[in-house]
Amino acid sequence: MDILLILFSAVVIFFFAGVRIIFEYKRALKFRFGKYIKILNPGFRWIIPIVETVNIVDIRVITINIDSQEVMTEDNVPCSIDGVVFFKIDDPEKAVLEVEEYKFAIMQLAQAALRDVCGKVELDTILSKREEMGKNIKTIVEKETQEWGIIIIDVKIKDIQLPENMRRMMANQAEAERSRRARVILALAEEEAAENLLSAGKLIDKSPSAIKLRLYQTLANIASEKNSTILFPFPEEVLPRNTKELEVEVKPEKVKGKKDKK
C-alpha cells in the first residue's frame, strides 16, 4: 500500500508539474530537449516535465521608451530628444528564434534611427514636423524588424530639450514676431478707421442738421468729464450753415457794386 501511495503521489506531482495555463493575450513556444516543436494556443496545456519547456510571448501592443539621445542637427544645434515605440509580435516563432531579446534590439534600433533622422534635418523641422520625423524613424525600424516577426505600429517623439541660450533666442524671436503682427494689425485698423471717418465726414457735410448734432454730441462728451469749461465767443446761430449759403449771400452784393459804378 505504501508503494502504491508513493507511486500515486509521484504521478499526481508529475502531472501537475506539467500543467500550463496560457492566457488569451499570450502564446507559448514548446521546446523538447531544446528543439522547437510548435506554438501552444491559449487555454489549458500540459507538457512533459523536464523533457519539455515553454517560452511564453505576449502578443499585445508593447511600449518601449527611447532614452534621451544627444543629437546635433544639420544647422549645428545640440539638443536632447527622446521618444516612444509601439509594436506588437505578429509571429512569436520568429520573435523568439530569430533574435535574442527583441525588446532590447528594437530599443537600440530606435535610438540609432532617431539620431540618424534628426541629425539630417534642421532644428525648425524637428520642432514643427514631429509626426514626419516619427514616421521616418518608424520606416527605418520597421525595415529591420520585418524578419523578426514584429510589427512596428508607431514611433512618437516625446520631448525635445534645447540649450538655455537657444531657448532665449527663440523666445525673443517669437516676441518680435508677435510685435510685428500687432503693429500690422494696428496699421490696418487705423487705415480702415480713416476710410470710415472720411465717408462719415462726407455724409455729415451734406446735412447742416447732422453737423449740429455732431457738435452737440462732442460737447456732451466733453461735459461728461466735468473737468473743463466750454466758452462760446458768439452764439452758434450766427455761424453760416454751409459754404454754399456764403456764396449765395456774397454774389448778389458783388453784382450790385458793378451796377452802381456804371
Coordinates of C-alpha atoms in Angstrom, one line a residue:
M1 CA 0.0 0.0 0.0
D2 CA 2.8 2.3 0.8
I3 CA 4.4 1.7 -2.6
L4 CA 1.1 2.4 -4.3
L5 CA 0.6 5.6 -2.4
I6 CA 4.0 6.8 -3.2
L7 CA 3.5 6.0 -6.9
F8 CA 0.2 7.7 -6.9
S9 CA 1.7 10.8 -5.3
A10 CA 4.5 10.8 -7.8
V11 CA 2.1 10.6 -10.7
V12 CA 0.0 13.4 -9.3
I13 CA 3.0 15.6 -8.7
F14 CA 4.4 14.7 -12.2
F15 CA 1.0 15.6 -13.8
F16 CA 0.6 19.0 -12.0
A17 CA 4.3 19.8 -12.7
G18 CA 3.5 19.8 -16.4
V19 CA 0.3 21.9 -16.3
R20 CA 0.5 25.3 -18.1
I21 CA -2.3 27.9 -18.3
I22 CA -1.9 30.2 -21.3
F23 CA -3.9 33.4 -21.3
E24 CA -5.7 34.7 -24.4
Y25 CA -3.2 37.5 -25.0
K26 CA -0.2 35.2 -24.9
R27 CA 1.3 32.4 -26.9
A28 CA 3.7 29.7 -25.8
L29 CA 6.5 28.1 -27.8
K30 CA 7.0 24.5 -26.9
F31 CA 10.6 23.0 -26.9
R32 CA 11.5 19.4 -26.4
F33 CA 15.1 18.8 -25.3
G34 CA 15.8 22.3 -26.7
K35 CA 14.2 21.7 -30.1
Y36 CA 11.3 23.8 -31.2
I37 CA 8.1 21.7 -31.6
K38 CA 5.1 24.1 -32.0
I39 CA 3.2 27.1 -30.7
L40 CA 0.7 26.4 -27.9
N41 CA -2.6 28.3 -28.2
P42 CA -4.4 29.8 -25.2
G43 CA -6.1 27.5 -22.7
F44 CA -5.2 24.5 -20.5
R45 CA -2.0 22.9 -21.8
W46 CA 0.2 20.0 -20.4
I47 CA 3.9 19.4 -21.2
I48 CA 6.2 16.7 -20.1
P49 CA 8.1 18.0 -17.1
I50 CA 11.9 18.2 -17.5
V51 CA 11.7 16.9 -21.1
E52 CA 9.7 19.9 -22.5
T53 CA 9.8 23.6 -21.7
V54 CA 7.8 26.6 -22.9
N55 CA 8.7 30.2 -23.7
I56 CA 5.7 32.5 -23.3
V57 CA 5.4 35.5 -25.5
D58 CA 3.0 38.5 -25.1
I59 CA 1.2 39.4 -28.4
R60 CA -0.4 42.6 -27.1
V61 CA 0.9 46.1 -28.1
I62 CA 4.1 46.7 -26.3
T63 CA 5.6 50.2 -25.5
I64 CA 9.3 50.9 -25.2
N65 CA 10.7 54.3 -24.3
I66 CA 13.6 55.6 -26.4
D67 CA 16.1 57.1 -23.9
S68 CA 17.1 60.7 -24.4
Q69 CA 19.6 61.0 -27.2
E70 CA 22.1 63.8 -27.8
V71 CA 21.7 64.9 -31.4
M72 CA 23.5 67.5 -33.4
T73 CA 21.1 68.9 -36.0
E74 CA 22.0 69.9 -39.5
D75 CA 22.3 73.5 -38.5
N76 CA 24.7 72.6 -35.7
V77 CA 22.3 72.9 -32.8
P78 CA 22.8 70.4 -29.9
C79 CA 19.6 69.0 -28.4
S80 CA 18.3 66.0 -26.4
I81 CA 15.5 64.1 -27.9
D82 CA 13.5 61.1 -26.6
G83 CA 10.6 59.1 -27.9
V84 CA 8.5 56.0 -27.6
V85 CA 8.0 53.0 -29.8
F86 CA 4.7 51.0 -30.1
F87 CA 5.0 47.5 -31.5
K88 CA 3.4 44.0 -31.3
I89 CA 4.6 40.5 -32.1
D90 CA 3.0 39.1 -35.2
D91 CA 5.0 35.8 -35.4
P92 CA 6.0 34.5 -32.0
E93 CA 8.2 31.8 -33.5
K94 CA 10.4 34.3 -35.4
A95 CA 10.4 36.8 -32.4
V96 CA 12.0 34.1 -30.2
L97 CA 14.1 32.1 -32.7
E98 CA 15.4 34.9 -34.9
V99 CA 16.6 37.5 -32.4
E100 CA 17.8 37.5 -28.8
E101 CA 16.0 39.9 -26.5
Y102 CA 13.8 41.5 -29.2
K103 CA 12.8 44.4 -26.9
F104 CA 16.4 45.4 -26.3
A105 CA 17.1 45.0 -30.1
I106 CA 14.1 47.3 -31.0
M107 CA 15.2 49.9 -28.5
Q108 CA 18.7 50.0 -29.9
L109 CA 17.4 50.3 -33.4
A110 CA 15.1 53.1 -32.5
Q111 CA 17.9 55.0 -30.8
A112 CA 20.1 54.7 -33.8
A113 CA 17.3 55.7 -36.2
L114 CA 16.4 58.7 -34.1
R115 CA 19.9 60.0 -34.1
D116 CA 20.2 59.4 -37.9
V117 CA 16.9 61.0 -38.9
C118 CA 17.1 64.1 -36.6
G119 CA 20.8 64.7 -37.4
K120 CA 19.9 65.2 -41.1
V121 CA 17.4 68.0 -40.7
E122 CA 17.4 71.5 -39.1
L123 CA 16.0 72.3 -35.7
D124 CA 13.0 74.1 -37.0
T125 CA 12.0 71.0 -39.0
I126 CA 12.2 68.8 -35.9
L127 CA 10.1 71.2 -33.8
S128 CA 7.4 71.7 -36.5
K129 CA 7.3 68.2 -38.1
R130 CA 7.4 65.7 -35.2
E131 CA 4.9 63.5 -36.9
E132 CA 7.0 63.3 -40.1
M133 CA 10.2 62.6 -38.0
G134 CA 8.4 59.8 -36.2
K135 CA 7.2 58.2 -39.5
N136 CA 10.8 58.3 -40.8
I137 CA 12.1 56.6 -37.7
K138 CA 9.3 54.0 -38.0
T139 CA 10.2 53.2 -41.6
I140 CA 13.8 52.5 -40.6
V141 CA 13.0 50.3 -37.6
E142 CA 10.2 48.5 -39.4
K143 CA 12.5 47.6 -42.3
E144 CA 14.9 45.9 -39.9
T145 CA 12.3 44.1 -37.8
Q146 CA 10.3 42.5 -40.5
E147 CA 12.4 39.4 -40.4
W148 CA 11.8 39.1 -36.6
G149 CA 8.0 38.7 -36.9
I150 CA 7.4 42.1 -35.3
I151 CA 5.1 44.9 -36.5
I152 CA 6.1 48.5 -35.6
I153 CA 2.8 50.3 -35.0
D154 CA 4.1 53.8 -34.4
V155 CA 7.0 55.9 -33.3
K156 CA 6.5 59.2 -31.5
I157 CA 8.9 61.9 -30.5
K158 CA 8.0 62.9 -26.9
D159 CA 10.3 65.7 -25.8
I160 CA 13.0 68.0 -27.2
Q161 CA 15.4 69.6 -24.8
L162 CA 17.2 72.7 -26.1
P163 CA 20.1 74.6 -24.6
E164 CA 19.2 77.6 -22.4
N165 CA 20.7 80.2 -24.8
M166 CA 18.7 78.7 -27.7
R167 CA 15.5 78.9 -25.7
R168 CA 16.1 82.6 -25.0
M169 CA 16.8 83.3 -28.7
M170 CA 13.6 81.5 -29.7
A171 CA 11.6 83.4 -27.1
N172 CA 13.0 86.7 -28.4
Q173 CA 12.2 85.7 -32.0
A174 CA 8.6 84.8 -31.0
E175 CA 8.2 88.1 -29.2
A176 CA 9.5 90.1 -32.2
E177 CA 7.1 88.2 -34.5
R178 CA 4.1 88.9 -32.3
S179 CA 5.1 92.6 -32.0
R180 CA 5.3 92.8 -35.8
R181 CA 1.9 91.2 -36.2
A182 CA 0.4 93.7 -33.6
R183 CA 1.8 96.7 -35.5
V184 CA 0.5 95.4 -38.8
I185 CA -3.0 94.8 -37.3
L186 CA -2.9 98.3 -35.7
A187 CA -1.9 99.9 -39.0
L188 CA -4.7 98.1 -40.8
A189 CA -7.2 99.2 -38.2
E190 CA -6.1 102.8 -38.5
E191 CA -6.4 102.6 -42.3
E192 CA -9.9 101.2 -42.0
A193 CA -10.9 103.8 -39.4
A194 CA -9.6 106.6 -41.6
E195 CA -11.7 105.4 -44.5
N196 CA -14.8 105.2 -42.4
L197 CA -14.2 108.7 -41.0
L198 CA -13.7 110.1 -44.5
S199 CA -17.0 108.5 -45.5
A200 CA -18.8 109.8 -42.4
G201 CA -17.4 113.3 -42.9
K202 CA -18.7 113.4 -46.5
L203 CA -22.2 112.4 -45.3
I204 CA -22.2 114.9 -42.5
D205 CA -21.2 117.7 -44.8
K206 CA -24.3 117.1 -46.9
S207 CA -26.6 117.9 -43.9
P208 CA -26.4 121.0 -41.7
S209 CA -28.5 119.3 -39.1
A210 CA -26.1 116.4 -38.9
I211 CA -23.2 118.9 -38.3
K212 CA -25.2 120.4 -35.4
L213 CA -25.9 117.0 -33.9
R214 CA -22.3 116.1 -34.2
L215 CA -21.3 119.3 -32.4
Y216 CA -23.8 118.7 -29.6
Q217 CA -22.6 115.1 -29.2
T218 CA -19.0 116.3 -28.9
L219 CA -20.0 118.9 -26.3
A220 CA -21.9 116.3 -24.4
N221 CA -18.8 114.0 -24.3
I222 CA -16.6 116.8 -23.1
A223 CA -19.1 117.9 -20.4
S224 CA -19.5 114.4 -19.1
E225 CA -15.9 114.6 -17.6
K226 CA -16.9 117.7 -15.5
N227 CA -13.2 118.9 -15.6
S228 CA -13.4 121.6 -18.3
T229 CA -15.3 124.8 -19.1
I230 CA -16.7 125.5 -22.6
L231 CA -16.8 129.1 -23.8
F232 CA -18.6 130.3 -26.9
P233 CA -17.4 133.8 -28.1
F234 CA -20.6 134.2 -30.1
P235 CA -23.9 132.2 -30.5
E236 CA -23.9 129.1 -32.6
E237 CA -26.8 130.5 -34.7
V238 CA -24.5 133.3 -36.1
L239 CA -22.4 130.7 -37.9
P240 CA -23.4 130.0 -41.5
R241 CA -24.9 126.7 -42.2
N242 CA -22.5 125.8 -45.0
T243 CA -20.3 127.4 -47.6
K244 CA -22.9 127.4 -50.3
E245 CA -25.0 129.9 -48.3
L246 CA -22.0 132.2 -48.1
E247 CA -21.6 132.1 -51.8
V248 CA -25.3 132.9 -52.3
E249 CA -25.1 135.8 -50.0
V250 CA -21.8 137.3 -51.4
K251 CA -22.5 137.0 -55.1
P252 CA -25.5 139.5 -55.2
E253 CA -23.5 142.2 -53.4
K254 CA -20.7 141.9 -56.0
V255 CA -23.3 142.3 -58.8
K256 CA -24.9 145.4 -57.2
G257 CA -21.5 147.0 -56.8
K258 CA -20.8 146.8 -60.5
K259 CA -24.2 148.3 -61.4
D260 CA -23.6 151.3 -59.1
K261 CA -20.2 152.0 -60.8
K262 CA -21.9 152.0 -64.1

